[in-house]
Short mmCIF file of C-alpha atoms and ligand atoms in Angstrom, two decimals:
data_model
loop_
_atom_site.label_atom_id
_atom_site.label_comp_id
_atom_site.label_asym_id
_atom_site.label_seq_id
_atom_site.Cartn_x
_atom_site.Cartn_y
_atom_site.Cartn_z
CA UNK J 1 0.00 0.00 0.00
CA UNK J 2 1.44 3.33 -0.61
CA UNK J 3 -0.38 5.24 1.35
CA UNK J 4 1.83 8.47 2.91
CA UNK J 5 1.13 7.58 6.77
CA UNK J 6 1.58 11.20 8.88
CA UNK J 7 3.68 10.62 11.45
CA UNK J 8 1.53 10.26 14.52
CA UNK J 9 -0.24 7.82 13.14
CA UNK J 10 3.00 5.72 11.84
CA UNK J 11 2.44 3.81 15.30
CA UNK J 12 -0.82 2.35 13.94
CA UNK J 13 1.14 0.59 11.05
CA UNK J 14 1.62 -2.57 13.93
CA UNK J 15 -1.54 -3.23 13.93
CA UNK J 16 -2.79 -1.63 10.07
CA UNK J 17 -2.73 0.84 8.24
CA UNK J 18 -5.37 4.05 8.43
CA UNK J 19 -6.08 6.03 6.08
CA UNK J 20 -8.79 9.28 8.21
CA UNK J 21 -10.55 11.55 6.01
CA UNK J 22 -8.65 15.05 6.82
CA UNK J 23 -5.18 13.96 7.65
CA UNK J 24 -3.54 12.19 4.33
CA UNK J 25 -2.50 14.57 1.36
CA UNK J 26 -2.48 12.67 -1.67
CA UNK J 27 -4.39 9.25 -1.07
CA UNK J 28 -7.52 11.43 0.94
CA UNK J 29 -10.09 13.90 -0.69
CA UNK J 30 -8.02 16.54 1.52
CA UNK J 31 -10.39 18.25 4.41
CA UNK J 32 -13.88 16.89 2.11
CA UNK J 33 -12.60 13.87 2.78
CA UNK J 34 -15.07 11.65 5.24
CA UNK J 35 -14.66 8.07 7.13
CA UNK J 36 -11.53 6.06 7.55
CA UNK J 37 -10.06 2.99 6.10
CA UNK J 38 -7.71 0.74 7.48
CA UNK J 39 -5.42 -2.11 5.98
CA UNK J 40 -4.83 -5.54 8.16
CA UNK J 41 -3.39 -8.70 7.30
CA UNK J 42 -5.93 -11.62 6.97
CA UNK J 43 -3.66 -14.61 5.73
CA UNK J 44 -2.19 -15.99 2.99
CA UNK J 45 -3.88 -18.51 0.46
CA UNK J 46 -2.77 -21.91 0.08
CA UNK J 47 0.11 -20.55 -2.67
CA UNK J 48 0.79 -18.28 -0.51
CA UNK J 49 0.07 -14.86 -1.36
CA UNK J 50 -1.17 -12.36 1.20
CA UNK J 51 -4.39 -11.29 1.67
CA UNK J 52 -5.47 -7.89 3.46
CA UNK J 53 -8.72 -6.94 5.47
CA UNK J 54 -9.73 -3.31 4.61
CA UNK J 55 -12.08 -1.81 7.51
CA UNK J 56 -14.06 1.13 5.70
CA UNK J 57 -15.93 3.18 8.46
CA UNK J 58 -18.59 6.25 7.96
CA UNK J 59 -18.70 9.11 10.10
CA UNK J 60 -22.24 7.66 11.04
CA UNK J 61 -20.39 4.69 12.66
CA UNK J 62 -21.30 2.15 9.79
CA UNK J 63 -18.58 -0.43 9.16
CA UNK J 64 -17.92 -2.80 6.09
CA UNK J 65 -15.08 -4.74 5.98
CA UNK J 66 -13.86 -6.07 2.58
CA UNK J 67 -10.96 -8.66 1.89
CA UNK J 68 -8.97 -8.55 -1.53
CA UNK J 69 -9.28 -12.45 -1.69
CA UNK J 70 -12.65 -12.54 -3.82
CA UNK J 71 -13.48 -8.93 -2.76
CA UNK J 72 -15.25 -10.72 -0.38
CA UNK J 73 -17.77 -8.20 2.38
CA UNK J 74 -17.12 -10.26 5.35
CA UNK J 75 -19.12 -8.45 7.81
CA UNK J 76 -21.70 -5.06 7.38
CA UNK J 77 -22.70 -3.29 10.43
CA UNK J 78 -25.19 -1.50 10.34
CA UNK J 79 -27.73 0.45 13.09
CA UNK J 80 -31.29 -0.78 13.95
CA UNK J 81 -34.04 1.72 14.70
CA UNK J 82 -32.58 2.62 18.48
CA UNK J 83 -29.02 2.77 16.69
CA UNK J 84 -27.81 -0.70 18.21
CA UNK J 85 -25.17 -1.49 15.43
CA UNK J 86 -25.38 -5.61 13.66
CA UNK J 87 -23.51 -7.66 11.22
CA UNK J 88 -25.97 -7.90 8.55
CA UNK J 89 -24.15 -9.99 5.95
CA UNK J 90 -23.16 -13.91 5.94
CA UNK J 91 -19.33 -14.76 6.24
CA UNK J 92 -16.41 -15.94 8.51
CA UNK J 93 -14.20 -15.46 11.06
CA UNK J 94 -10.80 -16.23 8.91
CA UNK J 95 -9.40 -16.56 5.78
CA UNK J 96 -9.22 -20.13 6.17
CA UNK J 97 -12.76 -21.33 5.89
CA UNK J 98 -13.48 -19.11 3.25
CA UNK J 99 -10.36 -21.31 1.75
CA UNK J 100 -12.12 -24.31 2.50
CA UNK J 101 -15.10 -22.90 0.06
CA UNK J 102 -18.54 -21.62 0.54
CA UNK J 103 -21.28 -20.60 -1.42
CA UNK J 104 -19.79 -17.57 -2.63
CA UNK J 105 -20.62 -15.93 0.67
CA UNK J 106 -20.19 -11.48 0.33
CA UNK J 107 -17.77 -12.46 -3.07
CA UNK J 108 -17.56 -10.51 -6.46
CA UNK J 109 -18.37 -13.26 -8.54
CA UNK J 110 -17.59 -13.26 -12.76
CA UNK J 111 -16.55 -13.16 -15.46
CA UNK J 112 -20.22 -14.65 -15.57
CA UNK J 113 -21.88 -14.56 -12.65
CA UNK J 114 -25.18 -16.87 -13.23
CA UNK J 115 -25.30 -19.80 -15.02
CA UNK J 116 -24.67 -20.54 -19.14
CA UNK J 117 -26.04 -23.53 -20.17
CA UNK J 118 -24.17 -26.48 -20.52
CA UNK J 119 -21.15 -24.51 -19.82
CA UNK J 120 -20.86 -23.51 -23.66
CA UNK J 121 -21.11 -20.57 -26.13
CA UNK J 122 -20.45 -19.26 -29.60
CA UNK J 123 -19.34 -15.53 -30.10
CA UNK J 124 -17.84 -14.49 -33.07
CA UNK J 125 -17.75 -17.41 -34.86
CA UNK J 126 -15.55 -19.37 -32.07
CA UNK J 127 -17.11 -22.11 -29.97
CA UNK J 128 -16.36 -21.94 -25.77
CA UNK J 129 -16.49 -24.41 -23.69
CA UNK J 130 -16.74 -23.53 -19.95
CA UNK J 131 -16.26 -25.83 -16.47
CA UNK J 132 -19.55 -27.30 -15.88
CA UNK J 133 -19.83 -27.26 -12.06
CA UNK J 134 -23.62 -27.13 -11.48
CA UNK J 135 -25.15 -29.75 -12.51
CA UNK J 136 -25.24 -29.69 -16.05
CA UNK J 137 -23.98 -26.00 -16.48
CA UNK J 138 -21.69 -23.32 -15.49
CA UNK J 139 -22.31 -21.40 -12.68
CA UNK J 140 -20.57 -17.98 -10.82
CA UNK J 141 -17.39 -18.01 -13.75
CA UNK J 142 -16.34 -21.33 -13.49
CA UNK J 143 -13.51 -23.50 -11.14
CA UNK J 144 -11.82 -20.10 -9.83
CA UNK J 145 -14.00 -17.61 -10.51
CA UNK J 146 -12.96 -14.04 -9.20
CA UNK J 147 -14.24 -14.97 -5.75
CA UNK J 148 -11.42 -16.82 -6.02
CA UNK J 149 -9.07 -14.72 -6.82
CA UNK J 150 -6.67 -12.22 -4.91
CA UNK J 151 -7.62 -8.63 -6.35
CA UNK J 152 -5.12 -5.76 -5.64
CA UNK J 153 -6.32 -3.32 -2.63
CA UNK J 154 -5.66 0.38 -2.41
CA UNK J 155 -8.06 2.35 -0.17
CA UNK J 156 -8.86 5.84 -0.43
CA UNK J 157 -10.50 8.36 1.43
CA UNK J 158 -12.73 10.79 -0.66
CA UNK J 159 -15.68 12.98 -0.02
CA UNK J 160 -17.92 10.22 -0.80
CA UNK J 161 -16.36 8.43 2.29
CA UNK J 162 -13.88 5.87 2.55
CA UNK J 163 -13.40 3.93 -0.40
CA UNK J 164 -11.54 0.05 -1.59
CA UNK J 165 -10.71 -0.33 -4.90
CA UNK J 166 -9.78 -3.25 -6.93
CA UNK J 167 -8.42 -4.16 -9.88
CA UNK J 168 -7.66 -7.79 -11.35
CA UNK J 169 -6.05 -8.98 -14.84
CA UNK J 170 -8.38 -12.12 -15.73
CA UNK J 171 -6.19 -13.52 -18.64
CA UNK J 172 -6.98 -14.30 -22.34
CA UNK J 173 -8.56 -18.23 -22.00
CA UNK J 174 -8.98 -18.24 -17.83
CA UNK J 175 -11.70 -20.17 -17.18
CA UNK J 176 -12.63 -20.53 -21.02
CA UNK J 177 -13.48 -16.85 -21.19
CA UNK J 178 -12.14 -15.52 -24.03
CA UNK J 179 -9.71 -11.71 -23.99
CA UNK J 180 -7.49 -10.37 -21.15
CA UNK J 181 -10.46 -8.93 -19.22
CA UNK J 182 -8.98 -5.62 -16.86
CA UNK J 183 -11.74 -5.15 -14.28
CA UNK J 184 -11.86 -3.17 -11.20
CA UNK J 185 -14.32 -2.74 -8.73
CA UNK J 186 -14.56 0.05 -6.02
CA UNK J 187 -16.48 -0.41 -3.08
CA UNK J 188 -17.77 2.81 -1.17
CA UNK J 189 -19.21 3.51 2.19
CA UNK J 190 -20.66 6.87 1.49
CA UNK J 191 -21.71 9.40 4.12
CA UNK J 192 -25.19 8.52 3.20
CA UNK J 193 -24.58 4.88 4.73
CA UNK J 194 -25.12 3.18 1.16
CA UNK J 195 -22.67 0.47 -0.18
CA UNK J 196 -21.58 1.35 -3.56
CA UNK J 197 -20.00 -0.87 -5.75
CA UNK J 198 -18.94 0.36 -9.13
CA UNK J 199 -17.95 -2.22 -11.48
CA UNK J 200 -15.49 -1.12 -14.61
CA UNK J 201 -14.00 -3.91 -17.08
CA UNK J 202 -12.38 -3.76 -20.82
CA UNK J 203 -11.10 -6.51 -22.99
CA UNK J 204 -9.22 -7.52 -25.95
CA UNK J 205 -11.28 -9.78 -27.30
CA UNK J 206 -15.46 -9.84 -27.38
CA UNK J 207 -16.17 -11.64 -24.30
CA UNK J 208 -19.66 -12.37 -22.28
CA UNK J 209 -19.13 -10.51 -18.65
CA UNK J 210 -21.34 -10.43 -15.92
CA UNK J 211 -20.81 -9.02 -12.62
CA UNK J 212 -22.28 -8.99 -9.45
CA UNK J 213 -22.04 -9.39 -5.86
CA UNK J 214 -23.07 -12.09 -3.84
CA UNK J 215 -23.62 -10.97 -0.23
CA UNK J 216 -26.10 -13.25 2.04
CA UNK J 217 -27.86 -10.35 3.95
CA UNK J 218 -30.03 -11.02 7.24
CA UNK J 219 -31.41 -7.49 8.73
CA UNK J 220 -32.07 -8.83 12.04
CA UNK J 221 -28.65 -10.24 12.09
CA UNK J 222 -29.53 -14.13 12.64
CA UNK J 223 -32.39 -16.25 12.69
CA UNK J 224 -35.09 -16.65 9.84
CA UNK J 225 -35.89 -14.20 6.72
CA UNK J 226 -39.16 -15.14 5.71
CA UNK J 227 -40.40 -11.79 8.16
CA UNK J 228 -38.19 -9.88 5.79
CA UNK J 229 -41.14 -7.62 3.70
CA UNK J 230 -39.50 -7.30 0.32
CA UNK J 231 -40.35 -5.06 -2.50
CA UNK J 232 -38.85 -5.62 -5.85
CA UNK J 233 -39.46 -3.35 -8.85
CA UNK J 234 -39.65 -5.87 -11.57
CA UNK J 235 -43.04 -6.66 -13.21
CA UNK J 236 -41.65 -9.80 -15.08
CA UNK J 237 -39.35 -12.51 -14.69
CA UNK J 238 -37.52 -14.96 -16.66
CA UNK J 239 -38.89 -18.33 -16.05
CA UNK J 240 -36.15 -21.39 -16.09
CA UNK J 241 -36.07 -24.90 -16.64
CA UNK J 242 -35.41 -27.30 -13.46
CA UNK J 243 -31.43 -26.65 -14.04
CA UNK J 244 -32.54 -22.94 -13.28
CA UNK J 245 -31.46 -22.01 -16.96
CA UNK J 246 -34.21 -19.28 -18.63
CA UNK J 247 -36.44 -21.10 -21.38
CA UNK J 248 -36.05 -17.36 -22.79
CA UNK J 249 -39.73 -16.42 -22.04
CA UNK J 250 -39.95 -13.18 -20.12
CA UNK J 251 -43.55 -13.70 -18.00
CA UNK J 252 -45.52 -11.30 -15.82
CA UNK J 253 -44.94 -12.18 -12.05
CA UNK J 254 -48.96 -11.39 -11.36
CA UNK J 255 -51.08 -13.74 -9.87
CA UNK J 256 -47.77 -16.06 -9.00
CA UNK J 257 -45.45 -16.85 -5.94
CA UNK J 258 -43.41 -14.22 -7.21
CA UNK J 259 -45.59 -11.45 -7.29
CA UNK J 260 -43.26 -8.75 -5.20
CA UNK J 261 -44.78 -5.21 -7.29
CA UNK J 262 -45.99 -4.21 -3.44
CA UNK J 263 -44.28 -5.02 0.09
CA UNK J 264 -45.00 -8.51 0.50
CA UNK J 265 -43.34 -10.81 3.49
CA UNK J 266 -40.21 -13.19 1.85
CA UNK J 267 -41.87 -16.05 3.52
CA UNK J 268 -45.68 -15.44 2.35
CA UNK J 269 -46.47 -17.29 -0.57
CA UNK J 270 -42.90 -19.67 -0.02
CA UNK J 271 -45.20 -22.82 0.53
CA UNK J 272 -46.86 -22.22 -3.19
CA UNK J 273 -43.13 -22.71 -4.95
CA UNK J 274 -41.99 -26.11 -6.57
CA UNK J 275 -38.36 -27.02 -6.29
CA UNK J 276 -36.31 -28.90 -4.15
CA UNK J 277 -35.21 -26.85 -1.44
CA UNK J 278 -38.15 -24.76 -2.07
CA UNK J 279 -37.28 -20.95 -2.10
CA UNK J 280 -36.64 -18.48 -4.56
CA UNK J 281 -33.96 -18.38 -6.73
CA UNK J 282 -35.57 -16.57 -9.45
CA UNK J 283 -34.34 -13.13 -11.97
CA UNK J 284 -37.01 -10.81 -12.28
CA UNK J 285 -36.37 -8.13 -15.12
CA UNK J 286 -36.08 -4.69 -13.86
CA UNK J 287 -39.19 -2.19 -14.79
CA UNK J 288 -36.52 0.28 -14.92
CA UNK J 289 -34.67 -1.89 -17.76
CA UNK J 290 -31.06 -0.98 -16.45
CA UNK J 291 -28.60 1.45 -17.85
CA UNK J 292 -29.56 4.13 -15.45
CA UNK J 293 -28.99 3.89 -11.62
CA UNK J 294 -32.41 2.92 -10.31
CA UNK J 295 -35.03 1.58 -7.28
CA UNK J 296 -34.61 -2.20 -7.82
CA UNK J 297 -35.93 -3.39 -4.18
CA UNK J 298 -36.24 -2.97 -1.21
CA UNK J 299 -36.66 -4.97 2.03
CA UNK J 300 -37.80 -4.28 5.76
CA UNK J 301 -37.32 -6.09 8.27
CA UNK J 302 -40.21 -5.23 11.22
CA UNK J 303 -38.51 -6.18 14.56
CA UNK J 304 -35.30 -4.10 14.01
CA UNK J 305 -36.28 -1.51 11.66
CA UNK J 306 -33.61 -2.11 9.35
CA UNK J 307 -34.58 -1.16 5.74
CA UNK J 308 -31.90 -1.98 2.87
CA UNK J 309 -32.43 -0.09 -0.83
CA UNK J 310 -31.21 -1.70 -3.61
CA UNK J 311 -30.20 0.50 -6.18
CA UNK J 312 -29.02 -0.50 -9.93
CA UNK J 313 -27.76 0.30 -13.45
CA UNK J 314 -28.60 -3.11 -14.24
CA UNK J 315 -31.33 -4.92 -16.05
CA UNK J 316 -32.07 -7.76 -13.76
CA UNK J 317 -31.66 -9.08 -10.38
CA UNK J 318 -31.58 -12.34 -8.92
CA UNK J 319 -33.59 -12.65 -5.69
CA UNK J 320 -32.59 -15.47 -3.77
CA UNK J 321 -33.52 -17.13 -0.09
CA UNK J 322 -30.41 -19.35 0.56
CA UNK J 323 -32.16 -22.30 -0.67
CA UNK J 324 -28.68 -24.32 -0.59
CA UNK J 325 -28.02 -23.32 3.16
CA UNK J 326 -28.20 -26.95 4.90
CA UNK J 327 -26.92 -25.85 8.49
CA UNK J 328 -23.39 -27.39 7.70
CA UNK J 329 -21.69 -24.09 7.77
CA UNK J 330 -21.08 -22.21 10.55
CA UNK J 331 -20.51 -18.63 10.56
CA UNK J 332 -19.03 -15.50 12.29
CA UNK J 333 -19.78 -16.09 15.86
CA UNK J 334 -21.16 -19.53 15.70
CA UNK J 335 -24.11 -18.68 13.88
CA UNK J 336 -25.36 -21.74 11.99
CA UNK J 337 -26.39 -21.26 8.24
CA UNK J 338 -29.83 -23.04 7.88
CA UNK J 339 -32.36 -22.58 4.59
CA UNK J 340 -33.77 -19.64 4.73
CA UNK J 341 -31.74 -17.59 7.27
CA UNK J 342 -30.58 -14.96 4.37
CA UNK J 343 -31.27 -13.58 1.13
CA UNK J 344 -29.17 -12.42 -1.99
CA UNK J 345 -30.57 -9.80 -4.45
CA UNK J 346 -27.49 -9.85 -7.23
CA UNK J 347 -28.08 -7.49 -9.87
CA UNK J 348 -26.88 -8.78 -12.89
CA UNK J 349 -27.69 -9.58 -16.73
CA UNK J 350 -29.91 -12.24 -16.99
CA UNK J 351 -28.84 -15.63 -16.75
CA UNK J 352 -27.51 -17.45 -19.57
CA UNK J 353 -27.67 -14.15 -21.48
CA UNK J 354 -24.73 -15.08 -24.38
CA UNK J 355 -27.36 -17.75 -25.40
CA UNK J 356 -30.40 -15.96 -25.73
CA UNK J 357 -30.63 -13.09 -29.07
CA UNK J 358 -33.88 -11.76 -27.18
CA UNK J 359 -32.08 -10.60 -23.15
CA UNK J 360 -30.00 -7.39 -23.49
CA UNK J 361 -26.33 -8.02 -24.28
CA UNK J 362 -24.14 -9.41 -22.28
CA UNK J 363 -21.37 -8.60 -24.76
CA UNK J 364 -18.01 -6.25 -24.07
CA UNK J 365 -16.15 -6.09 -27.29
CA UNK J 366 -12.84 -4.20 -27.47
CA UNK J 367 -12.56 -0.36 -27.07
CA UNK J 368 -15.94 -0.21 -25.15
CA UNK J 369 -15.97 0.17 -21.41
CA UNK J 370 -18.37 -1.96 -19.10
CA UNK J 371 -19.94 -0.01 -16.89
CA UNK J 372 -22.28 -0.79 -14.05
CA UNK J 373 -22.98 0.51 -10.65
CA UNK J 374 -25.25 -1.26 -7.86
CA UNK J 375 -25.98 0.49 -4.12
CA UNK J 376 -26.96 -0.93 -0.79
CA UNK J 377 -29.07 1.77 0.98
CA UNK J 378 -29.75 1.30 4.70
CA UNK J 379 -32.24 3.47 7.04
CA UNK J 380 -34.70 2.23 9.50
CA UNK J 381 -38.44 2.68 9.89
C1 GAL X 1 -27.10 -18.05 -6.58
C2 GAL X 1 -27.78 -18.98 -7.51
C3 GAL X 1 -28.20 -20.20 -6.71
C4 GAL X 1 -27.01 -20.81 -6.02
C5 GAL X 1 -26.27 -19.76 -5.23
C6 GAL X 1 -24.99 -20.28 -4.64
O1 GAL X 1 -26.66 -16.92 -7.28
O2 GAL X 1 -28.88 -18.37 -8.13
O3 GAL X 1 -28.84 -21.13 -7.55
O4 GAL X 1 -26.18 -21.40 -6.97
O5 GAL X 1 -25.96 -18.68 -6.02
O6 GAL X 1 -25.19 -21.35 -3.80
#
């Protein structure tokens, strides 16, 4: 990190490395700057490369922390409607069980996050063939997706608030994908206690691309999400065969389980869905229809307050109720991850996009710049 630490806070270094809005010429929005971050150590992957912990804080005492293996959001703490402060998000204690793998707990996921069926495409004339590791198709960017990945950390303090960004070369043929894909990704706490994650990428070669992330969010903190009252701005969806890939209809959500178009509890129609676990794991298409940042969902949850925003330049998002969870992870704390105990709302292109003509483009080509920008807005009620 090269970061110009003053020297009173040069002590600090010991422990990590703090970057506070007003004090740091060159790496800090000078005295408009707001929040702190602050670098730790958090272990080294099985090859052995160091990974760091950023700590981003607001000056309304909100804290995300955010590790450069996977870009992972290991914790999010955020206040309730008397200001107690909880970890909202899904995740670990250590690097190590994240090693072990998970289901893609707080991660940037890509270069296709989603599924494409039977792990194969055609683009340009070229047939790819992908890592099928879900069933019959690929899923989250293959083997060692970039939730796998070690992405390089620099943090920043700026008026916004504190900020993380980073970058990561995904080479020409990793994973099947085709072009050296440059992406970086800058994660920031603002002052108005959102999460913003801007996603940038450009390539050499056309190349499908798909980002997202994939945080498990509970607003009480633990237990069950089914009292969660979610709103999702999305009139349609795309329905899916029973390997959850899209049969390429786009159907109205009225008068089914997945009717969300007013505040409706996560848990109220749950017992109407088919699937084995039951739950949602569905992607409802935007009313907005992406491009321009806007209202996607959002979610209450009535014993704490806690209201989340979900705010998007995407076309879709995929709203799903941690179907998967089994109870044979266990979390931060000792919390035990059982069906049902979180949700995910990934904005993204819809699934299996670079094999459907008829869902918007999923396509970067060469000398265009992908662009997209998602927000996690919290308040209470
Ligand atoms: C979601 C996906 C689910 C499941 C989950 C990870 O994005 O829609 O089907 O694969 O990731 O366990």
């Amino acid at each position: 990190m090269k970061e110009h630490i003053p020297f009173l806070l040069a002590t600090l270094m010991a422990v990590g490395t703090v970057v506070s809005g007003a004090a740091i010429a060159g790496t800090s929005g000078g005295h408009h700057a707001k929040g702190t971050i602050q670098r730790t150590g958090f272990g080294k992957t099985a090859e052995g490369t160091p990974v760091d912990l950023y700590t981003l804080t607001n000056t309304h005492g909100i804290v995300a922390k955010i590790m450069t293996y996977g870009g992972v959001v290991t914790e999010l703490h955020v206040p309730d409607k008397d200001g107690k402060m909880t970890d909202v998000v899904d995740g670990f204690d250590n690097l190590d069980q994240y090693l072990k793998g998970d289901p893609y707990f707080g991660a940037l996921v890509g270069r296709v996050a989603n599924r494409v069926a039977k792990g194969k495409f055609t683009l340009d004339g070229a047939d790819y063939v992908l890592a099928v590791n879900n069933g019959p198709n690929a899923l989250h960017g293959g083997l060692k997706g970039f939730d796998k990945v070690v992405w390089k950390g620099q943090g920043h303090v700026g008026a916004a608030g504190p900020s993380l960004h980073l970058s990561y070369l995904s080479a020409d043929g990793e994973e099947g994908y085709p072009g050296n894909l440059s992406v970086t990704v800058v994660y920031t706490l603002t002052d108005n206690n959102e999460l913003k994650i801007d996603y940038t990428a450009t390539t050499d070669k056309a190349t499908p691309i798909n980002l997202t992330n994939h945080s498990y969010f509970n607003l009480a903190g633990t237990g069950d999400v089914t009292n969660h009252i979610l709103t999702l701005y999305a009139d349609k969806y795309t329905p899916t065969d029973d390997t959850l890939i899209p049969t390429g209809e786009i159907k109205p959500v009225a008068g089914t389980p997945l009717d969300f178009t007013t505040p409706t509890a996560m848990g109220a129609h749950l017992d109407q869905l088919t699937g084995d676990p039951k739950g949602y794991d569905h992607n409802y298409v935007l009313n907005s229809g992406g491009k321009k940042l806007a209202l996607a969902a959002r979610v209450e949850e009535p014993t704490s307050g806690r209201v989340m925003e979900v705010y998007t330049t995407q076309p879709g998002i995929q709203f799903y109720t941690g179907n998967f969870l089994d109870g044979t992870l266990t979390g931060k704390g000792g919390t035990v991850y059982n069906i049902h105990t979180a949700f995910c709302l990934e904005t993204q292109h819809f699934p299996d996009s670079v094999n459907h003509k008829n869902f918007p483009t999923s396509i970067l080509k060469p000398g265009e710049t992908y662009h997209q920008t998602t927000v996690y807005k919290f308040s209470t009620k």
